[in-house]
Tab-separated table of N, CA and C in Angstrom:
chain	number	residue	atom	x	y	z
A	30	MET	N	-14.844	-32.708	-41.323
A	30	MET	CA	-13.849	-33.482	-40.562
A	30	MET	C	-12.434	-33.182	-40.959
A	31	ARG	N	-12.326	-33.064	-42.349
A	31	ARG	CA	-10.987	-32.706	-42.815
A	31	ARG	C	-10.563	-31.300	-42.399
A	32	ARG	N	-11.449	-30.373	-42.338
A	32	ARG	CA	-11.207	-29.050	-41.908
A	32	ARG	C	-10.777	-29.083	-40.425
A	33	LEU	N	-11.404	-29.833	-39.636
A	33	LEU	CA	-10.986	-29.873	-38.238
A	33	LEU	C	-9.559	-30.426	-38.105
A	34	ILE	N	-9.215	-31.449	-38.768
A	34	ILE	CA	-7.887	-32.026	-38.730
A	34	ILE	C	-6.842	-30.997	-39.289
A	35	LEU	N	-7.188	-30.272	-40.384
A	35	LEU	CA	-6.265	-29.331	-40.973
A	35	LEU	C	-6.102	-28.141	-40.015
A	36	MET	N	-7.175	-27.694	-39.325
A	36	MET	CA	-7.030	-26.622	-38.355
A	36	MET	C	-6.150	-27.087	-37.170
A	37	THR	N	-6.311	-28.304	-36.728
A	37	THR	CA	-5.513	-28.774	-35.599
A	37	THR	C	-4.058	-28.843	-36.010
A	38	VAL	N	-3.696	-29.248	-37.143
A	38	VAL	CA	-2.353	-29.359	-37.689
A	38	VAL	C	-1.832	-27.932	-37.768
A	39	LEU	N	-2.533	-26.998	-38.308
A	39	LEU	CA	-2.049	-25.656	-38.423
A	39	LEU	C	-1.790	-24.994	-37.084
A	40	LEU	N	-2.693	-25.195	-36.179
A	40	LEU	CA	-2.550	-24.651	-34.796
A	40	LEU	C	-1.331	-25.318	-34.117
A	41	ALA	N	-1.074	-26.515	-34.384
A	41	ALA	CA	0.018	-27.170	-33.706
A	41	ALA	C	1.356	-26.681	-34.293
A	42	ALA	N	1.329	-26.287	-35.552
A	42	ALA	CA	2.532	-25.858	-36.230
A	42	ALA	C	2.808	-24.376	-36.017
A	43	MET	N	1.907	-23.636	-35.334
A	43	MET	CA	2.167	-22.201	-35.196
A	43	MET	C	3.274	-21.946	-34.219
A	44	PRO	N	3.549	-22.604	-33.146
A	44	PRO	CA	4.700	-22.363	-32.358
A	44	PRO	C	5.999	-22.585	-33.070
A	45	LEU	N	6.031	-23.499	-34.032
A	45	LEU	CA	7.219	-23.663	-34.794
A	45	LEU	C	7.460	-22.526	-35.756
A	46	ALA	N	6.440	-21.794	-36.116
A	46	ALA	CA	6.582	-20.676	-36.984
A	46	ALA	C	7.262	-19.576	-36.319
A	47	ALA	N	7.248	-19.515	-35.017
A	47	ALA	CA	7.790	-18.400	-34.194
A	47	ALA	C	9.320	-18.528	-34.242
A	48	THR	N	9.840	-19.725	-34.413
A	48	THR	CA	11.298	-19.860	-34.400
A	48	THR	C	11.802	-19.686	-35.780
A	49	ALA	N	13.104	-19.979	-36.044
A	49	ALA	CA	13.788	-19.845	-37.380
A	49	ALA	C	12.918	-20.701	-38.346
A	50	GLN	N	12.837	-20.245	-39.547
A	50	GLN	CA	12.067	-20.979	-40.574
A	50	GLN	C	12.927	-22.135	-41.108
A	51	THR	N	12.743	-23.235	-40.531
A	51	THR	CA	13.453	-24.437	-40.961
A	51	THR	C	12.399	-25.447	-41.394
A	52	TRP	N	12.955	-26.350	-42.260
A	52	TRP	CA	12.049	-27.365	-42.780
A	52	TRP	C	11.927	-28.425	-41.744
A	53	PRO	N	10.751	-28.769	-41.263
A	53	PRO	CA	10.511	-29.664	-40.124
A	53	PRO	C	10.705	-31.083	-40.542
A	54	GLY	N	10.836	-31.384	-41.793
A	54	GLY	CA	11.054	-32.809	-42.206
A	54	GLY	C	9.823	-33.460	-42.631
A	55	TRP	N	8.711	-32.819	-42.633
A	55	TRP	CA	7.424	-33.408	-43.091
A	55	TRP	C	6.617	-32.397	-43.700
A	56	PRO	N	5.679	-32.564	-44.441
A	56	PRO	CA	5.136	-33.807	-45.024
A	56	PRO	C	5.737	-33.973	-46.416
A	57	GLY	N	6.924	-34.396	-46.576
A	57	GLY	CA	7.495	-34.688	-47.833
A	57	GLY	C	8.905	-34.115	-47.927
A	58	PRO	N	9.386	-34.072	-49.145
A	58	PRO	CA	10.744	-33.647	-49.365
A	58	PRO	C	10.913	-32.217	-49.058
A	59	PRO	N	12.175	-31.696	-48.805
A	59	PRO	CA	12.353	-30.298	-48.558
A	59	PRO	C	12.129	-29.414	-49.816
A	60	PRO	N	11.726	-28.193	-49.621
A	60	PRO	CA	11.453	-27.346	-50.765
A	60	PRO	C	12.751	-27.038	-51.507
A	61	PRO	N	12.638	-26.668	-52.755
A	61	PRO	CA	13.796	-26.356	-53.502
A	61	PRO	C	14.606	-25.175	-52.922
A	62	GLY	N	15.900	-25.304	-52.898
A	62	GLY	CA	16.800	-24.270	-52.294
A	62	GLY	C	16.978	-24.369	-50.835
A	63	TYR	N	16.402	-25.423	-50.233
A	63	TYR	CA	16.545	-25.528	-48.814
A	63	TYR	C	17.893	-26.186	-48.434
A	64	ASP	N	18.670	-25.469	-47.618
A	64	ASP	CA	19.991	-25.931	-47.189
A	64	ASP	C	19.924	-26.234	-45.741
A	65	PRO	N	20.025	-27.518	-45.320
A	65	PRO	CA	19.916	-27.754	-43.871
A	65	PRO	C	20.999	-27.089	-43.062
A	66	GLY	N	22.173	-26.931	-43.601
A	66	GLY	CA	23.300	-26.287	-42.850
A	66	GLY	C	22.969	-24.803	-42.512
A	67	SER	N	22.442	-24.107	-43.488
A	67	SER	CA	22.178	-22.700	-43.265
A	67	SER	C	20.963	-22.534	-42.284
A	68	ALA	N	20.040	-23.544	-42.342
A	68	ALA	CA	18.926	-23.461	-41.371
A	68	ALA	C	19.426	-23.664	-39.960
A	69	ILE	N	20.301	-24.607	-39.765
A	69	ILE	CA	20.877	-24.824	-38.442
A	69	ILE	C	21.742	-23.653	-37.985
A	70	ALA	N	22.488	-23.061	-38.944
A	70	ALA	CA	23.236	-21.852	-38.642
A	70	ALA	C	22.321	-20.700	-38.189
A	71	ASP	N	21.126	-20.554	-38.879
A	71	ASP	CA	20.241	-19.583	-38.483
A	71	ASP	C	19.676	-19.758	-37.023
A	72	GLN	N	19.363	-21.081	-36.763
A	72	GLN	CA	18.850	-21.351	-35.426
A	72	GLN	C	20.009	-21.031	-34.341
A	73	HIS	N	21.235	-21.348	-34.638
A	73	HIS	CA	22.279	-21.070	-33.738
A	73	HIS	C	22.544	-19.547	-33.587
A	74	ARG	N	22.388	-18.835	-34.770
A	74	ARG	CA	22.563	-17.376	-34.678
A	74	ARG	C	21.441	-16.760	-33.802
A	75	LEU	N	20.217	-17.191	-34.026
A	75	LEU	CA	19.142	-16.692	-33.232
A	75	LEU	C	19.283	-17.007	-31.731
A	76	GLU	N	19.777	-18.124	-31.467
A	76	GLU	CA	19.988	-18.513	-30.085
A	76	GLU	C	21.073	-17.682	-29.438
A	77	MET	N	22.157	-17.484	-30.139
A	77	MET	CA	23.254	-16.641	-29.694
A	77	MET	C	22.822	-15.180	-29.435
A	78	ASP	N	22.014	-14.701	-30.318
A	78	ASP	CA	21.456	-13.339	-30.218
A	78	ASP	C	20.621	-13.308	-28.920
A	79	ARG	N	19.757	-14.298	-28.680
A	79	ARG	CA	18.905	-14.337	-27.520
A	79	ARG	C	19.811	-14.359	-26.241
A	80	LEU	N	20.816	-15.167	-26.288
A	80	LEU	CA	21.704	-15.231	-25.132
A	80	LEU	C	22.442	-13.933	-24.850
A	81	ARG	N	22.943	-13.332	-25.924
A	81	ARG	CA	23.585	-11.962	-25.799
A	81	ARG	C	22.636	-10.940	-25.164
A	82	ASN	N	21.439	-10.936	-25.689
A	82	ASN	CA	20.452	-9.924	-25.158
A	82	ASN	C	20.209	-10.250	-23.701
A	83	GLN	N	20.096	-11.511	-23.331
A	83	GLN	CA	19.860	-11.821	-21.920
A	83	GLN	C	21.066	-11.404	-21.063
A	84	ALA	N	22.286	-11.619	-21.601
A	84	ALA	CA	23.462	-11.186	-20.810
A	84	ALA	C	23.505	-9.715	-20.705
A	85	ALA	N	23.103	-8.977	-21.731
A	85	ALA	CA	23.132	-7.505	-21.665
A	85	ALA	C	22.163	-7.039	-20.660
A	86	GLU	N	20.959	-7.680	-20.569
A	86	GLU	CA	19.938	-7.307	-19.616
A	86	GLU	C	20.462	-7.546	-18.166
A	87	ARG	N	21.125	-8.714	-17.944
A	87	ARG	CA	21.724	-9.026	-16.694
A	87	ARG	C	22.750	-7.960	-16.260
A	88	ASP	N	23.645	-7.604	-17.237
A	88	ASP	CA	24.610	-6.551	-16.955
A	88	ASP	C	23.995	-5.243	-16.614
A	89	ALA	N	23.022	-4.861	-17.297
A	89	ALA	CA	22.333	-3.568	-17.011
A	89	ALA	C	21.661	-3.642	-15.602
A	90	LEU	N	21.078	-4.779	-15.197
A	90	LEU	CA	20.492	-4.881	-13.946
A	90	LEU	C	21.588	-4.869	-12.812
A	91	ALA	N	22.697	-5.550	-13.112
A	91	ALA	CA	23.780	-5.583	-12.087
A	91	ALA	C	24.298	-4.144	-11.962
A	92	GLN	N	24.471	-3.363	-13.046
A	92	GLN	CA	25.006	-1.946	-12.909
A	92	GLN	C	23.970	-1.145	-12.163
A	93	GLN	N	22.726	-1.325	-12.424
A	93	GLN	CA	21.734	-0.509	-11.671
A	93	GLN	C	21.751	-0.865	-10.186
A	94	GLN	N	21.888	-2.126	-9.812
A	94	GLN	CA	21.922	-2.486	-8.381
A	94	GLN	C	23.182	-2.009	-7.770
A	95	ARG	N	24.359	-2.004	-8.545
A	95	ARG	CA	25.549	-1.408	-7.982
A	95	ARG	C	25.325	0.036	-7.615
A	96	LEU	N	24.754	0.768	-8.522
A	96	LEU	CA	24.554	2.262	-8.286
A	96	LEU	C	23.588	2.463	-7.135
A	97	GLN	N	22.569	1.661	-7.037
A	97	GLN	CA	21.676	1.791	-5.912
A	97	GLN	C	22.296	1.452	-4.616
A	98	THR	N	23.196	0.473	-4.588
A	98	THR	CA	23.925	0.127	-3.368
A	98	THR	C	24.859	1.225	-2.991
A	99	GLN	N	25.588	1.843	-3.919
A	99	GLN	CA	26.474	2.969	-3.607
A	99	GLN	C	25.671	4.172	-3.058
A	100	LEU	N	24.532	4.361	-3.637
A	100	LEU	CA	23.702	5.513	-3.106
A	100	LEU	C	23.182	5.182	-1.710
A	101	THR	N	22.779	3.982	-1.464
A	101	THR	CA	22.275	3.643	-0.148
A	101	THR	C	23.432	3.718	0.928
A	102	ILE	N	24.669	3.275	0.509
A	102	ILE	CA	25.788	3.346	1.414
A	102	ILE	C	26.110	4.773	1.725
A	103	GLN	N	26.062	5.686	0.745
A	103	GLN	CA	26.349	7.091	0.953
A	103	GLN	C	25.285	7.746	1.888
A	104	GLN	N	24.056	7.350	1.667
A	104	GLN	CA	23.006	7.886	2.552
A	104	GLN	C	23.133	7.486	3.953
A	105	LEU	N	23.587	6.183	4.153
A	105	LEU	CA	23.793	5.702	5.478
A	105	LEU	C	24.985	6.384	6.189
A	106	GLN	N	26.054	6.614	5.419
A	106	GLN	CA	27.245	7.314	5.977
A	106	GLN	C	26.926	8.704	6.389
A	107	VAL	N	26.096	9.394	5.569
A	107	VAL	CA	25.679	10.822	5.915
A	107	VAL	C	24.857	10.734	7.171
A	108	ALA	N	23.959	9.793	7.310
A	108	ALA	CA	23.086	9.624	8.444
A	108	ALA	C	23.869	9.345	9.739
A	109	ARG	N	24.970	8.660	9.627
A	109	ARG	CA	25.723	8.307	10.770
A	109	ARG	C	26.627	9.463	11.337
A	110	GLN	N	26.924	10.469	10.456
A	110	GLN	CA	27.804	11.518	10.956
A	110	GLN	C	27.126	12.361	11.987
A	111	PRO	N	27.775	12.628	13.059
A	111	PRO	CA	27.126	13.422	14.132
A	111	PRO	C	26.998	14.897	13.679
A	112	THR	N	25.879	15.487	14.123
A	112	THR	CA	25.657	16.875	13.807
A	112	THR	C	26.511	17.673	14.743
A	113	PRO	N	26.967	18.907	14.310
A	113	PRO	CA	27.744	19.719	15.283
A	113	PRO	C	26.839	20.137	16.356
A	114	PRO	N	27.440	20.227	17.574
A	114	PRO	CA	26.553	20.623	18.761
A	114	PRO	C	26.154	22.129	18.630
A	115	LEU	N	24.953	22.371	18.983
A	115	LEU	CA	24.424	23.742	18.986
A	115	LEU	C	24.776	24.402	20.265
A	116	PRO	N	24.947	25.751	20.245
A	116	PRO	CA	25.274	26.409	21.525
A	116	PRO	C	24.017	26.403	22.374
A	117	PRO	N	24.211	26.441	23.646
A	117	PRO	CA	22.999	26.406	24.507
A	117	PRO	C	22.102	27.643	24.291
A	118	PRO	N	20.837	27.530	24.522
A	118	PRO	CA	20.000	28.757	24.275
A	118	PRO	C	20.303	29.877	25.218
A	119	THR	N	20.947	29.664	26.355
A	119	THR	CA	21.235	30.743	27.284
A	119	THR	C	22.753	31.124	27.208
A	120	ALA	N	23.305	31.020	26.121
A	120	ALA	CA	24.752	31.279	26.009
A	120	ALA	C	25.056	32.753	26.383
A	121	TYR	N	26.185	32.883	26.938
A	121	TYR	CA	26.605	34.268	27.370
A	121	TYR	C	26.970	35.123	26.092
A	122	ALA	N	26.353	36.255	26.025
A	122	ALA	CA	26.643	37.171	24.943
A	122	ALA	C	27.195	38.443	25.556
A	123	PRO	N	28.493	38.733	25.406
A	123	PRO	CA	29.051	39.948	26.024
A	123	PRO	C	28.343	41.199	25.500
A	124	ARG	N	28.120	42.136	26.516
A	124	ARG	CA	27.471	43.420	26.163
A	124	ARG	C	28.515	44.505	26.096
A	125	THR	N	28.155	45.505	25.374
A	125	THR	CA	29.043	46.720	25.330
A	125	THR	C	28.761	47.491	26.538
A	126	LEU	N	29.659	48.501	26.745
A	126	LEU	CA	29.518	49.407	27.982
A	126	LEU	C	28.170	50.091	27.985
A	127	GLU	N	27.807	50.515	26.823
A	127	GLU	CA	26.552	51.315	26.737
A	127	GLU	C	25.342	50.454	27.078
A	128	GLN	N	25.399	49.148	26.570
A	128	GLN	CA	24.271	48.269	26.912
A	128	GLN	C	24.272	47.935	28.394
A	129	GLU	N	25.441	47.865	28.991
A	129	GLU	CA	25.541	47.624	30.433
A	129	GLU	C	24.977	48.786	31.206
A	130	ARG	N	25.257	50.019	30.791
A	130	ARG	CA	24.704	51.219	31.508
A	130	ARG	C	23.219	51.257	31.377
A	131	GLN	N	22.628	50.896	30.192
A	131	GLN	CA	21.198	50.948	30.016
A	131	GLN	C	20.556	49.871	30.903
A	132	ALA	N	21.177	48.696	31.030
A	132	ALA	CA	20.598	47.622	31.820
A	132	ALA	C	20.616	48.050	33.262
A	133	ARG	N	21.668	48.657	33.765
A	133	ARG	CA	21.722	49.099	35.164
A	133	ARG	C	20.682	50.230	35.379
A	134	ALA	N	20.492	51.117	34.463
A	134	ALA	CA	19.492	52.186	34.687
A	134	ALA	C	18.128	51.581	34.699
A	135	ALA	N	17.809	50.652	33.886
A	135	ALA	CA	16.486	50.022	33.891
A	135	ALA	C	16.269	49.260	35.158
A	136	GLN	N	17.247	48.641	35.718
A	136	GLN	CA	17.194	47.852	36.925
A	136	GLN	C	16.926	48.774	38.101
A	137	ASP	N	17.668	49.935	38.094
A	137	ASP	CA	17.456	50.923	39.134
A	137	ASP	C	16.041	51.462	39.121
A	138	ALA	N	15.506	51.705	37.951
A	138	ALA	CA	14.168	52.247	37.793
A	138	ALA	C	13.154	51.238	38.318
A	139	ARG	N	13.326	49.968	38.033
A	139	ARG	CA	12.349	48.935	38.531
A	139	ARG	C	12.481	48.796	40.111
A	140	ARG	N	13.741	48.897	40.606
A	140	ARG	CA	13.907	48.815	42.053
A	140	ARG	C	13.213	50.063	42.746
A	141	GLU	N	13.357	51.217	42.138
A	141	GLU	CA	12.701	52.403	42.698
A	141	GLU	C	11.241	52.330	42.639
A	142	GLU	N	10.690	51.835	41.586
A	142	GLU	CA	9.212	51.654	41.499
A	142	GLU	C	8.737	50.630	42.519
A	143	MET	N	9.477	49.522	42.770
A	143	MET	CA	9.116	48.519	43.722
A	143	MET	C	9.180	49.147	45.130
A	144	THR	N	10.164	49.897	45.404
A	144	THR	CA	10.366	50.514	46.764
A	144	THR	C	9.240	51.472	47.056
A	145	ARG	N	8.854	52.256	46.038
A	145	ARG	CA	7.719	53.178	46.218
A	145	ARG	C	6.419	52.444	46.543
A	146	GLY	N	6.185	51.347	45.840
A	146	GLY	CA	4.977	50.581	46.117
A	146	GLY	C	5.019	49.997	47.537
A	147	VAL	N	6.202	49.496	47.928
A	147	VAL	CA	6.313	48.870	49.238
A	147	VAL	C	6.078	49.893	50.362
A	148	THR	N	6.606	51.025	50.179
A	148	THR	CA	6.400	52.083	51.320
A	148	THR	C	4.998	52.474	51.365
A	149	GLU	N	4.248	52.498	50.300
A	149	GLU	CA	2.856	52.866	50.349
A	149	GLU	C	2.069	51.735	51.043
A	150	ILE	N	2.410	50.393	50.841
A	150	ILE	CA	1.775	49.360	51.512
A	150	ILE	C	2.124	49.415	53.015
A	151	ASP	N	3.399	49.642	53.347
A	151	ASP	CA	3.720	49.723	54.738
A	151	ASP	C	2.999	50.902	55.447
A	152	ALA	N	2.841	52.020	54.779
A	152	ALA	CA	2.159	53.100	55.404
A	152	ALA	C	0.672	52.750	55.660
A	153	TRP	N	0.015	52.009	54.721
A	153	TRP	CA	-1.316	51.635	54.844
A	153	TRP	C	-1.491	50.599	55.999
A	154	LEU	N	-0.552	49.681	56.140
A	154	LEU	CA	-0.552	48.729	57.222
A	154	LEU	C	-0.351	49.365	58.608
A	155	ASP	N	0.473	50.347	58.602
A	155	ASP	CA	0.865	50.990	59.896
A	155	ASP	C	-0.265	52.040	60.362
A	156	ARG	N	-1.263	52.317	59.621
A	156	ARG	CA	-2.284	53.294	60.008
A	156	ARG	C	-3.090	52.722	61.182
A	157	ARG	N	-3.633	53.647	61.867
A	157	ARG	CA	-4.480	53.261	62.995
A	157	ARG	C	-5.837	52.738	62.558
A	158	PRO	N	-6.303	51.735	63.262
A	158	PRO	CA	-7.641	51.258	62.884
A	158	PRO	C	-8.680	52.271	63.243
A	159	ASN	N	-9.813	52.240	62.624
A	159	ASN	CA	-10.894	53.191	62.942
A	159	ASN	C	-11.661	52.856	64.118
């Protein structure tokens, strides 16, 4: 039974051990060399350190969010800018005189080929029936 009570007391005192080592005021007089002022100062110092760390974390988070916001704004601005218009796919490309001569010669050759084929068809259509 004593062990159970002692274990309960020790388990209840464990969260207190995580904070600054101060004399809790029980069970009896403070240990030799215990200074209540320095214990309170230690508690205050630890709390101030905790608050400073918390503030530093908040500052780091705020800086990260500022940078992310600037990046997002830049991406949106780039996306809003209109792209330069592309020339139409059938844009006029000026030809040189030599290219123009070759194009005319090719066109004349196609026309001549077509005329020869048409005259053959006309001759076949104009023939006498058997």
